[in-house]
Coordinates of C-alpha atoms (C1' of nucleotides) in Angstrom, one line a residue:
Chain A
X1 CA -27.3 137.5 -8.2
X2 CA -27.3 140.4 -5.9
X3 CA -30.0 142.1 -4.1
X4 CA -31.7 145.0 -6.0
X5 CA -30.5 148.2 -4.5
X6 CA -34.2 149.7 -4.5
X7 CA -36.8 149.1 -2.0
X8 CA -40.5 148.4 -2.4
X9 CA -43.2 150.9 -1.8
X10 CA -44.5 151.3 1.9
X11 CA -46.8 149.1 3.9
X12 CA -45.3 146.1 2.4
X13 CA -44.9 144.5 5.8
X14 CA -48.2 144.2 7.4
X15 CA -47.2 140.9 9.1
X16 CA -45.7 140.6 12.6
X17 CA -49.2 141.4 13.9
X18 CA -50.0 145.2 13.4
X19 CA -50.8 145.8 17.1
X20 CA -49.7 149.3 18.0
X21 CA -51.2 150.7 14.7
X22 CA -53.7 153.6 14.9
X23 CA -56.7 153.8 12.4
X24 CA -54.9 153.5 9.0
X25 CA -52.4 155.5 7.2
X26 CA -51.0 157.4 10.1
X27 CA -47.4 156.7 9.9
X28 CA -46.4 157.1 13.3
X29 CA -42.9 155.9 14.2
X30 CA -43.9 152.4 15.6
X31 CA -41.3 150.9 17.7
X32 CA -39.0 148.3 16.5
X33 CA -39.4 144.7 18.1
X34 CA -36.5 143.7 20.2
X35 CA -37.2 140.1 19.6
X36 CA -34.4 137.7 20.8
X37 CA -32.4 140.6 21.8
X38 CA -34.4 141.0 25.0
X39 CA -33.2 137.5 26.0
X40 CA -29.7 138.1 25.5
X41 CA -28.0 138.5 28.9
X42 CA -25.0 140.5 27.5
X43 CA -27.4 143.0 26.0
X44 CA -29.6 143.5 29.0
X45 CA -26.7 143.6 31.3
X46 CA -25.0 146.4 29.4
X47 CA -28.0 148.6 29.1
X48 CA -28.6 148.0 32.8
X49 CA -25.1 148.9 33.7
X50 CA -25.2 152.2 31.6
X51 CA -28.6 153.2 33.5
X52 CA -26.9 152.6 36.8
X53 CA -23.8 154.4 36.2
X54 CA -25.8 157.3 34.8
X55 CA -27.9 157.4 38.0
X56 CA -24.8 157.2 40.0
X57 CA -23.3 160.2 38.3
X58 CA -26.3 162.2 38.9
X59 CA -26.5 161.3 42.7
X60 CA -22.9 162.1 43.0
X61 CA -23.0 165.4 40.9
X62 CA -22.6 167.5 44.1
X63 CA -19.3 165.7 45.0
X64 CA -18.1 165.2 41.4
X65 CA -17.1 161.5 41.8
X66 CA -17.3 158.9 39.2
X67 CA -17.9 155.3 39.7
X68 CA -14.2 154.6 39.4
X69 CA -13.1 157.4 41.6
X70 CA -15.6 156.2 44.4
X71 CA -14.4 152.7 44.1
X72 CA -10.7 153.9 44.6
X73 CA -11.6 155.9 47.6
X74 CA -13.5 153.0 49.1
X75 CA -10.7 150.5 48.4
X76 CA -7.9 152.8 49.9
X77 CA -10.1 153.6 52.9
X78 CA -10.6 149.8 53.6
X79 CA -6.9 149.0 52.7
X80 CA -4.7 152.0 53.7
X81 CA -1.1 151.5 53.2
X82 CA -1.1 149.5 49.9
X83 CA 0.7 150.8 46.7
X84 CA -0.7 151.7 43.4
X85 CA 0.0 148.5 41.7
X86 CA -2.0 146.6 44.3
X87 CA -4.9 149.0 44.4
X88 CA -5.3 149.3 40.6
X89 CA -5.0 145.7 39.9
X90 CA -7.6 144.9 42.4
X91 CA -10.0 147.3 40.6
X92 CA -9.1 145.9 37.2
X93 CA -7.5 149.3 36.2
X94 CA -4.0 149.1 34.4
X95 CA -1.2 150.8 36.2
X96 CA -0.6 153.4 33.5
X97 CA -4.3 154.3 33.4
X98 CA -4.2 154.6 37.2
X99 CA -1.8 157.6 37.2
X100 CA -4.1 160.2 35.9
X101 CA -7.0 158.9 38.0
X102 CA -4.7 159.3 41.0
X103 CA -3.5 162.5 40.0
X104 CA -7.0 163.9 39.9
X105 CA -7.9 162.6 43.2
X106 CA -4.6 164.0 44.7
X107 CA -4.9 167.4 43.2
X108 CA -8.3 167.6 44.8
X109 CA -6.6 166.6 48.0
X110 CA -8.8 163.4 48.6
X111 CA -6.0 161.0 48.7
X112 CA -2.1 161.0 49.0
X113 CA 0.7 159.1 47.6
X114 CA 3.5 158.4 50.2
X115 CA 6.8 157.0 49.1
X116 CA 7.4 153.8 51.1
X117 CA 10.5 153.6 53.1
X118 CA 10.6 149.9 52.8
X119 CA 10.7 150.0 48.9
X120 CA 11.4 153.5 47.7
X121 CA 10.0 152.5 44.2
X122 CA 6.4 152.1 45.4
X123 CA 3.9 154.7 46.5
X124 CA 1.6 153.9 49.5
X125 CA -2.0 155.3 49.2
X126 CA -3.9 156.8 51.9
X127 CA -6.9 159.0 52.2
X128 CA -6.7 162.6 53.4
X129 CA -8.8 164.0 56.1
X130 CA -10.8 165.7 53.3
X131 CA -10.9 162.4 51.3
X132 CA -12.3 160.7 54.5
X133 CA -15.0 163.3 54.9
X134 CA -15.9 163.4 51.1
X135 CA -16.0 159.6 51.3
X136 CA -18.4 159.7 54.1
X137 CA -20.8 162.0 52.3
X138 CA -20.5 160.1 49.2
X139 CA -21.6 156.8 50.9
X140 CA -24.6 158.6 52.3
X141 CA -25.6 160.0 48.9
X142 CA -25.3 156.5 47.5
X143 CA -27.2 154.9 50.2
X144 CA -30.0 157.4 50.3
X145 CA -30.3 158.4 46.6
X146 CA -28.8 155.6 44.6
X147 CA -29.2 152.3 46.3
X148 CA -32.5 153.2 47.8
X149 CA -34.0 153.7 44.4
X150 CA -32.9 150.1 43.6
X151 CA -34.5 148.9 46.5
X152 CA -37.8 150.5 45.7
X153 CA -37.6 149.1 42.3
X154 CA -36.6 145.5 43.0
X155 CA -37.4 145.0 46.7
X156 CA -34.7 144.3 49.1
X157 CA -34.6 140.5 48.8
X158 CA -34.5 140.7 45.0
X159 CA -31.6 143.4 45.2
X160 CA -29.7 141.0 47.2
X161 CA -30.3 138.0 45.0
X162 CA -29.3 140.2 42.0
X163 CA -26.1 141.2 43.7
X164 CA -25.2 137.6 44.3
X165 CA -25.8 136.4 40.8
X166 CA -23.8 139.1 39.4
X167 CA -21.0 138.5 42.0
X168 CA -20.9 134.9 40.8
X169 CA -20.7 135.8 37.2
X170 CA -17.9 138.4 37.9
X171 CA -16.1 135.8 39.9
X172 CA -16.6 132.4 38.4
X173 CA -17.7 133.0 34.7
Chain B
X1 CA -0.7 170.1 59.5
X2 CA -0.1 168.0 56.5
X3 CA 0.6 164.2 56.3
X4 CA 4.3 163.2 56.6
X5 CA 5.3 162.2 53.2
X6 CA 7.1 159.0 54.5
X7 CA 5.5 155.7 55.4
X8 CA 6.1 153.5 58.4
X9 CA 8.2 150.3 58.3
X10 CA 6.6 147.1 57.1
X11 CA 4.2 144.8 59.4
X12 CA 2.6 147.9 60.7
X13 CA -0.9 146.7 60.0
X14 CA -1.4 143.4 61.6
X15 CA -5.1 144.4 62.2
X16 CA -8.0 143.4 59.9
X17 CA -7.4 139.8 61.1
X18 CA -4.3 138.2 59.6
X19 CA -6.3 135.4 58.0
X20 CA -4.4 134.2 54.8
X21 CA -1.0 134.8 56.4
X22 CA 1.5 132.0 56.3
X23 CA 4.0 131.2 58.9
X24 CA 5.6 134.7 59.8
X25 CA 7.5 137.0 57.8
X26 CA 6.9 135.6 54.2
X27 CA 5.5 138.7 52.5
X28 CA 3.3 137.1 50.0
X29 CA 1.0 139.6 48.2
X30 CA -2.2 139.0 50.5
X31 CA -5.2 140.2 48.5
X32 CA -6.9 143.5 49.5
X33 CA -10.3 143.4 51.1
X34 CA -13.2 144.7 48.9
X35 CA -15.1 145.9 51.7
X36 CA -18.1 147.8 50.8
X37 CA -17.4 147.6 47.1
X38 CA -18.7 144.1 46.9
X39 CA -22.0 145.6 48.0
X40 CA -22.0 148.3 45.3
X41 CA -24.4 147.2 42.5
X42 CA -22.8 149.4 40.0
X43 CA -19.4 148.0 40.8
X44 CA -20.5 144.4 40.5
X45 CA -22.7 145.0 37.4
X46 CA -19.8 146.5 35.6
X47 CA -17.3 143.6 36.4
X48 CA -20.1 141.0 35.5
X49 CA -20.8 142.9 32.2
X50 CA -17.1 142.7 31.2
X51 CA -16.8 139.0 32.0
X52 CA -19.8 138.3 29.9
X53 CA -18.7 140.3 26.9
X54 CA -15.3 138.8 27.2
X55 CA -16.9 135.4 27.0
X56 CA -19.1 136.5 24.3
X57 CA -16.1 137.4 22.0
X58 CA -14.3 134.2 22.8
X59 CA -17.4 132.2 21.7
X60 CA -17.9 134.3 18.6
X61 CA -14.1 134.4 17.6
X62 CA -14.8 132.1 14.7
X63 CA -17.4 134.5 13.4
X64 CA -15.6 137.6 14.3
X65 CA -18.8 139.3 15.8
X66 CA -18.9 141.6 18.4
X67 CA -21.9 142.1 20.8
X68 CA -22.9 145.3 19.1
X69 CA -22.5 143.6 15.6
X70 CA -24.5 140.7 16.8
X71 CA -27.3 142.9 18.3
X72 CA -27.5 144.7 14.9
X73 CA -27.9 141.5 12.9
X74 CA -30.6 140.3 15.3
X75 CA -32.4 143.6 15.2
X76 CA -32.3 143.9 11.4
X77 CA -33.5 140.2 11.0
X78 CA -36.4 140.8 13.3
X79 CA -37.2 144.1 11.7
X80 CA -36.3 144.2 8.1
X81 CA -36.9 147.3 6.1
X82 CA -36.1 149.9 8.9
X83 CA -33.8 152.5 8.2
X84 CA -30.5 153.4 10.0
X85 CA -31.8 156.0 12.4
X86 CA -34.5 153.6 13.7
X87 CA -32.1 150.6 14.2
X88 CA -29.4 152.8 15.7
X89 CA -31.6 154.6 18.2
X90 CA -33.3 151.4 19.4
X91 CA -30.0 149.9 20.2
X92 CA -28.8 153.2 22.0
X93 CA -26.2 153.9 19.1
X94 CA -25.8 157.5 17.9
X95 CA -26.4 157.8 14.2
X96 CA -22.8 159.1 13.3
X97 CA -21.3 156.0 15.2
X98 CA -23.6 153.7 13.4
X99 CA -22.1 154.5 9.9
X100 CA -18.9 152.8 10.6
X101 CA -20.5 149.8 12.2
X102 CA -22.8 149.3 9.2
X103 CA -19.8 149.9 6.7
X104 CA -17.9 146.9 8.3
X105 CA -21.0 144.7 8.3
X106 CA -21.8 145.5 4.6
X107 CA -18.2 145.3 3.5
X108 CA -18.4 141.6 4.9
X109 CA -21.6 141.2 3.0
X110 CA -23.6 140.5 6.1
X111 CA -26.3 143.3 5.6
X112 CA -27.2 145.8 2.9
X113 CA -28.2 149.4 2.7
X114 CA -30.9 150.0 0.2
X115 CA -32.1 153.5 -0.8
X116 CA -35.8 153.9 0.1
X117 CA -38.1 154.8 -2.7
X118 CA -40.5 156.4 -0.3
X119 CA -37.9 158.7 1.2
X120 CA -34.8 158.8 -0.8
X121 CA -32.9 160.1 2.1
X122 CA -33.1 157.1 4.1
X123 CA -31.4 153.8 3.8
X124 CA -33.4 150.7 4.5
X125 CA -31.5 147.8 6.1
X126 CA -31.8 144.2 5.4
X127 CA -29.6 141.1 6.0
X128 CA -28.0 139.4 3.0
X129 CA -28.4 135.7 2.6
X130 CA -24.8 135.5 3.9
X131 CA -25.8 137.6 6.8
X132 CA -28.7 135.4 7.7
X133 CA -26.7 132.3 7.5
X134 CA -23.9 133.8 9.7
X135 CA -26.5 135.0 12.0
X136 CA -28.1 131.5 12.3
X137 CA -24.6 130.0 13.1
X138 CA -24.0 133.0 15.6
X139 CA -27.2 132.1 17.5
X140 CA -26.1 128.6 17.7
X141 CA -22.7 129.5 19.2
X142 CA -24.4 131.8 21.7
X143 CA -26.9 129.3 22.8
X144 CA -24.5 126.4 23.1
X145 CA -21.3 127.9 24.4
X146 CA -22.3 131.2 25.9
X147 CA -25.8 131.2 27.4
X148 CA -25.3 127.5 28.2
X149 CA -22.5 128.3 30.6
X150 CA -24.6 131.0 32.3
X151 CA -27.4 128.5 32.8
X152 CA -24.7 126.1 34.4
X153 CA -23.4 128.8 36.6
X154 CA -26.8 130.0 37.9
X155 CA -29.4 127.7 37.0
X156 CA -32.3 128.0 34.5
X157 CA -34.6 129.7 37.0
X158 CA -32.1 132.0 38.5
X159 CA -30.8 133.0 34.8
X160 CA -34.5 134.0 34.2
X161 CA -35.0 136.0 37.3
X162 CA -31.6 137.8 36.6
X163 CA -32.7 138.7 33.1
X164 CA -36.0 140.1 34.6
X165 CA -34.4 142.1 37.1
X166 CA -31.8 143.6 34.7
X167 CA -34.6 144.4 32.1
X168 CA -36.4 146.2 35.0
X169 CA -33.4 148.3 35.9
X170 CA -32.7 149.0 32.0
X171 CA -36.4 150.1 31.2
X172 CA -37.5 151.6 34.6
X173 CA -34.4 152.9 36.5
Chain C
dT1 C1' -37.6 174.7 7.5
dA2 C1' -36.7 169.7 8.9
dT3 C1' -34.6 165.2 8.6
dT4 C1' -31.1 161.1 6.8
dG5 C1' -26.9 159.7 6.2
dT6 C1' -22.4 161.4 6.6
dT7 C1' -17.8 163.6 7.9
dA8 C1' -15.1 165.6 11.0
dT9 C1' -13.7 165.9 15.6
dA10 C1' -13.1 165.4 20.5
dC11 C1' -13.0 163.2 24.9
dT12 C1' -13.2 159.1 27.7
dC13 C1' -11.6 154.1 28.3
dT14 C1' -8.7 150.9 27.7
dA15 C1' -4.3 148.6 26.1
dT16 C1' 0.9 148.1 25.1
dA17 C1' 5.7 149.6 24.9
dA18 C1' 9.3 151.7 27.0
dC19 C1' 11.6 154.8 30.2
dT20 C1' 13.3 155.9 35.3
dA21 C1' 14.6 154.8 39.7
dT22 C1' 14.9 151.7 42.6
dA23 C1' 15.5 146.8 44.2
Chain D
dT1 C1' 17.6 141.2 36.2
dA2 C1' 13.1 142.5 37.7
dT3 C1' 9.7 145.6 39.7
dA4 C1' 6.8 150.4 40.6
dG5 C1' 5.5 154.3 38.9
dT6 C1' 5.3 156.9 34.7
dT7 C1' 5.1 158.6 29.8
dA8 C1' 3.7 158.2 25.3
dT9 C1' 0.7 156.3 22.3
dA10 C1' -2.7 153.9 19.8
dG11 C1' -7.5 152.0 19.6
dA12 C1' -12.1 151.5 20.8
dG13 C1' -16.6 153.7 22.3
dT14 C1' -19.0 157.7 22.7
dA15 C1' -20.5 162.7 21.9
dT16 C1' -21.6 167.1 19.1
dA17 C1' -21.6 170.2 15.2
dA18 C1' -22.1 170.8 10.5
dC19 C1' -22.6 169.5 5.7
dA20 C1' -25.3 167.5 1.3
dA21 C1' -29.2 165.4 -0.5
dT22 C1' -34.0 165.1 0.2
dA23 C1' -38.5 166.1 2.2

DNA sequence: TATTGTTATACTCTATAACTATA
DNA sequence: TATAGTTATAGAGTATAACAATA
């Protein structure tokens, strides 16, 4: 016994409390109820992450830096002289996928690959002068346009609490 | 004046506090320092999201449900009788991309498309009996294996605070 | 004319195998 | 033999244009 492949006429579901409804037959869209979905951490986490990345890209439009590119510049600045494998794996990027990313940054003269003399198989990564300058500007944009909006929205204390919990999940879950 | 394309010999960077170092020349990997990266909300958010999805998939392995599929089942259960456009857009899925997702769920007899009699262009979505049963089992798995681990890690109060902040970002950022 | 579901397509991310040059 | 960087490739996820059926 399968479901009949034809639906009932309209206005068959007045249940669920007809709250947002206008006068009578006005057939405006009427948003769906998220229900348990809004309690699913994974769902909310993903939606929040998309919003944050979207805002990041807008804030960085003038420098044309993606979140991934920014993270590479930050990490290479903090750890100059490390090779591709080390930097990529720290960021959770697979070595094959790191090649094109680096090609891009190097072609824009933001960072450089230097063949190591210790182990001629590996490429040491460093920021160029331009890379350092761009990163400095990027940090300012992130601080003044991006993170500041988050502080506005959540408050300084909450933002730090949020960061702590997310770090805990990222590291221990 | 460009950078010399050859690097210095090893042990040139004893700075940054040689903390995790063993006795002397032992050349163990020595992890990179994240530096400001660990303060970037976007970075931590993304890493946390990946961990949560990964764990979700493991918990749901027996039911073979992805986060996206689970969200569709939840939303259709809560809002039976809505069409593809409505469900997809609520979840932030583009209509063309929703087709294959639904094909999959329908081929597994978890949900059904029913041609609407009001508007014969649209397909009304409902869960099948099997779909309802699978969703019930899925909810139990999520609650006992997935969300429970998050409660362990963060504590009930913190988990709710986290959810609240992420919702705020998702909705208002 | 506009909308629903659909196809085709493309572009990004991610993932794996295998090659080269070094060790 | 093992490792670093690379290539090729395949698969997800996501994006837009356009078509047929229907309104």
